[in-house]
Amino acid sequence: MKIAIINGPNLNLLGQRQPEIYGNEGFEGYFKSLQKAYSNVELEYFQSNLEGALVDAIHIFAKSCDGIVLNAAAYTHTSIAIADAVAAIKVPVIEVHISNVYAREVFRHHSYIAPYAAGIIAGLGLDGYKLAIEGLCKKN
Ligand code: DQA
């Protein structure tokens, strides 16, 4: 079982960025704890601030992985290209948001990706990534 985690723009700043919303933990350290907790799963991690790089990553991981955990960050609310990439692939994609986007600004309430996602997790902090991995494991 191989799962890719793809993080979008500004998530490289987790731990420093608005800690009152996104917490104090950086993703690299958290990813190591995921690898330990799910040693039976081959986990890959990719982060980019660029829309096209995220589209490319979705295409590439769709060929090599059994599932994708995607936090497209702000592109969730703007990117038809990323939504089209998710719609184009066969492997299940779980959309994750660290914060409860529905309790925030109205522009965060709409996701272009959601109609093509196998599931959506929001507002549970970094635990959302764990739950997404577990959800994908149950699907395979
Ligand atoms: C986010 C929510 C988005 O609205 C925001 O632009 C992000 C992070 C989250 O994980 O809560 O960058 O996807």
Short mmCIF file of C-alpha atoms and ligand atoms in Angstrom, two decimals:
data_model
loop_
_atom_site.label_atom_id
_atom_site.label_comp_id
_atom_site.label_asym_id
_atom_site.label_seq_id
_atom_site.Cartn_x
_atom_site.Cartn_y
_atom_site.Cartn_z
CA MET A 1 0.00 0.00 0.00
CA LYS A 2 1.48 3.30 -1.09
CA ILE A 3 -0.02 6.70 -0.21
CA ALA A 4 1.16 10.16 -1.23
CA ILE A 5 0.54 13.27 0.83
CA ILE A 6 0.49 16.44 -1.26
CA ASN A 7 0.48 19.83 0.44
CA GLY A 8 -0.15 23.11 -1.37
CA PRO A 9 0.96 26.70 -0.90
CA ASN A 10 2.20 28.05 2.42
CA LEU A 11 1.97 24.66 4.13
CA ASN A 12 5.78 24.63 4.11
CA LEU A 13 5.36 27.28 6.83
CA LEU A 14 3.35 25.06 9.18
CA GLY A 15 4.52 25.60 12.74
CA GLN A 16 5.35 29.26 12.05
CA ARG A 17 2.30 30.34 10.06
CA GLN A 18 -0.73 31.58 12.07
CA PRO A 19 -0.18 29.02 14.86
CA GLU A 20 -3.54 29.95 16.41
CA ILE A 21 -5.15 28.41 13.29
CA TYR A 22 -2.66 25.81 12.09
CA GLY A 23 -0.85 24.83 15.31
CA ASN A 24 2.81 24.83 16.32
CA GLU A 25 4.03 21.71 14.56
CA GLY A 26 5.97 21.72 11.29
CA PHE A 27 4.95 19.13 8.67
CA GLU A 28 8.36 17.46 8.23
CA GLY A 29 8.39 16.33 11.90
CA TYR A 30 4.75 15.30 11.73
CA PHE A 31 5.44 13.32 8.55
CA LYS A 32 8.15 11.34 10.41
CA SER A 33 5.60 10.46 13.11
CA LEU A 34 3.17 9.32 10.40
CA GLN A 35 5.86 7.08 8.90
CA LYS A 36 6.42 5.51 12.33
CA ALA A 37 2.71 5.08 13.08
CA TYR A 38 1.96 3.59 9.64
CA SER A 39 5.09 1.53 9.05
CA ASN A 40 2.97 -0.90 6.98
CA VAL A 41 2.20 1.90 4.51
CA GLU A 42 4.73 3.38 2.11
CA LEU A 43 4.26 7.12 2.54
CA GLU A 44 5.48 9.80 0.14
CA TYR A 45 5.40 13.54 0.81
CA PHE A 46 5.41 16.42 -1.65
CA GLN A 47 4.82 20.14 -1.05
CA SER A 48 4.78 22.99 -3.53
CA ASN A 49 3.66 26.58 -3.67
CA LEU A 50 3.09 26.28 -7.44
CA GLU A 51 -0.20 25.23 -9.01
CA GLY A 52 1.33 23.44 -12.02
CA ALA A 53 3.77 21.53 -9.82
CA LEU A 54 0.80 20.25 -7.78
CA VAL A 55 -1.00 19.17 -10.99
CA ASP A 56 2.16 17.32 -12.11
CA ALA A 57 2.50 15.66 -8.69
CA ILE A 58 -1.12 14.44 -8.82
CA HIS A 59 -0.49 12.90 -12.27
CA ILE A 60 2.76 11.25 -11.16
CA PHE A 61 1.52 9.88 -7.83
CA ALA A 62 -1.67 8.60 -9.49
CA LYS A 63 0.58 6.19 -11.43
CA SER A 64 2.64 4.97 -8.48
CA CYS A 65 0.30 5.19 -5.46
CA ASP A 66 -2.89 3.55 -4.23
CA GLY A 67 -4.29 6.79 -2.84
CA ILE A 68 -3.55 10.49 -2.37
CA VAL A 69 -4.12 12.77 0.63
CA LEU A 70 -4.41 16.29 -0.76
CA ASN A 71 -4.38 19.59 1.08
CA ALA A 72 -4.34 22.00 -1.85
CA ALA A 73 -4.54 24.88 0.67
CA ALA A 74 -5.69 28.15 -0.97
CA TYR A 75 -5.80 26.47 -4.41
CA THR A 76 -8.73 24.43 -3.09
CA HIS A 77 -10.85 27.53 -3.44
CA THR A 78 -9.47 28.78 -6.78
CA SER A 79 -7.97 26.03 -8.93
CA ILE A 80 -9.96 24.38 -11.69
CA ALA A 81 -6.67 22.87 -12.93
CA ILE A 82 -6.13 20.96 -9.68
CA ALA A 83 -9.79 19.89 -9.59
CA ASP A 84 -9.46 18.63 -13.20
CA ALA A 85 -6.32 16.68 -12.24
CA VAL A 86 -8.20 14.98 -9.37
CA ALA A 87 -11.13 14.24 -11.69
CA ALA A 88 -8.76 12.77 -14.30
CA ILE A 89 -7.18 10.09 -12.11
CA LYS A 90 -8.52 6.77 -10.89
CA VAL A 91 -6.89 6.51 -7.45
CA PRO A 92 -8.95 7.88 -4.55
CA VAL A 93 -8.08 11.36 -3.27
CA ILE A 94 -9.01 12.50 0.22
CA GLU A 95 -9.17 16.28 0.65
CA VAL A 96 -7.79 17.47 3.99
CA HIS A 97 -7.89 20.87 5.68
CA ILE A 98 -6.19 21.44 9.00
CA SER A 99 -8.61 24.21 9.95
CA ASN A 100 -12.39 24.17 9.86
CA VAL A 101 -12.73 26.07 6.60
CA TYR A 102 -16.51 26.36 7.14
CA ALA A 103 -15.99 28.39 10.31
CA ARG A 104 -13.74 30.85 8.46
CA GLU A 105 -14.14 33.39 5.64
CA VAL A 106 -16.88 32.66 3.09
CA PHE A 107 -14.32 32.31 0.26
CA ARG A 108 -12.96 29.22 2.07
CA HIS A 109 -16.38 27.51 2.04
CA HIS A 110 -16.16 26.49 -1.60
CA SER A 111 -13.88 23.71 -2.84
CA TYR A 112 -13.39 23.01 -6.56
CA ILE A 113 -11.84 19.66 -5.57
CA ALA A 114 -14.59 18.34 -3.26
CA PRO A 115 -16.89 16.95 -6.02
CA TYR A 116 -14.09 14.62 -7.15
CA ALA A 117 -12.76 13.67 -3.71
CA ALA A 118 -13.41 10.28 -2.13
CA GLY A 119 -13.82 12.10 1.19
CA ILE A 120 -13.19 15.40 2.93
CA ILE A 121 -11.74 16.04 6.40
CA ALA A 122 -11.59 19.54 7.88
CA GLY A 123 -11.00 21.11 11.26
CA LEU A 124 -9.24 18.25 13.06
CA GLY A 125 -5.75 19.73 12.87
CA LEU A 126 -2.90 17.52 11.66
CA ASP A 127 -4.89 14.46 12.81
CA GLY A 128 -6.86 14.93 9.58
CA TYR A 129 -3.91 13.46 7.65
CA LYS A 130 -3.94 10.35 9.90
CA LEU A 131 -7.65 9.86 9.39
CA ALA A 132 -7.23 10.28 5.65
CA ILE A 133 -4.52 7.57 5.59
CA GLU A 134 -6.80 5.26 7.57
CA GLY A 135 -9.68 6.01 5.19
CA LEU A 136 -7.52 5.19 2.15
CA CYS A 137 -6.26 1.96 3.78
CA LYS A 138 -9.87 0.82 4.27
CA LYS A 139 -10.64 1.55 0.61
CA ASN A 140 -7.84 -0.76 -0.62
C1 DQA B 1 -6.15 25.07 4.56
C2 DQA B 1 -7.35 26.02 4.49
C3 DQA B 1 -7.23 26.96 3.30
O1 DQA B 1 -8.36 27.81 3.24
C4 DQA B 1 -5.99 27.81 3.44
O2 DQA B 1 -5.83 28.64 2.30
C5 DQA B 1 -4.77 27.00 3.70
C6 DQA B 1 -4.83 25.83 4.55
C7 DQA B 1 -6.17 24.21 5.83
O3 DQA B 1 -5.43 23.23 5.87
O4 DQA B 1 -6.90 24.50 6.78
O5 DQA B 1 -3.66 27.39 3.29
O6 DQA B 1 -6.20 24.20 3.44
#
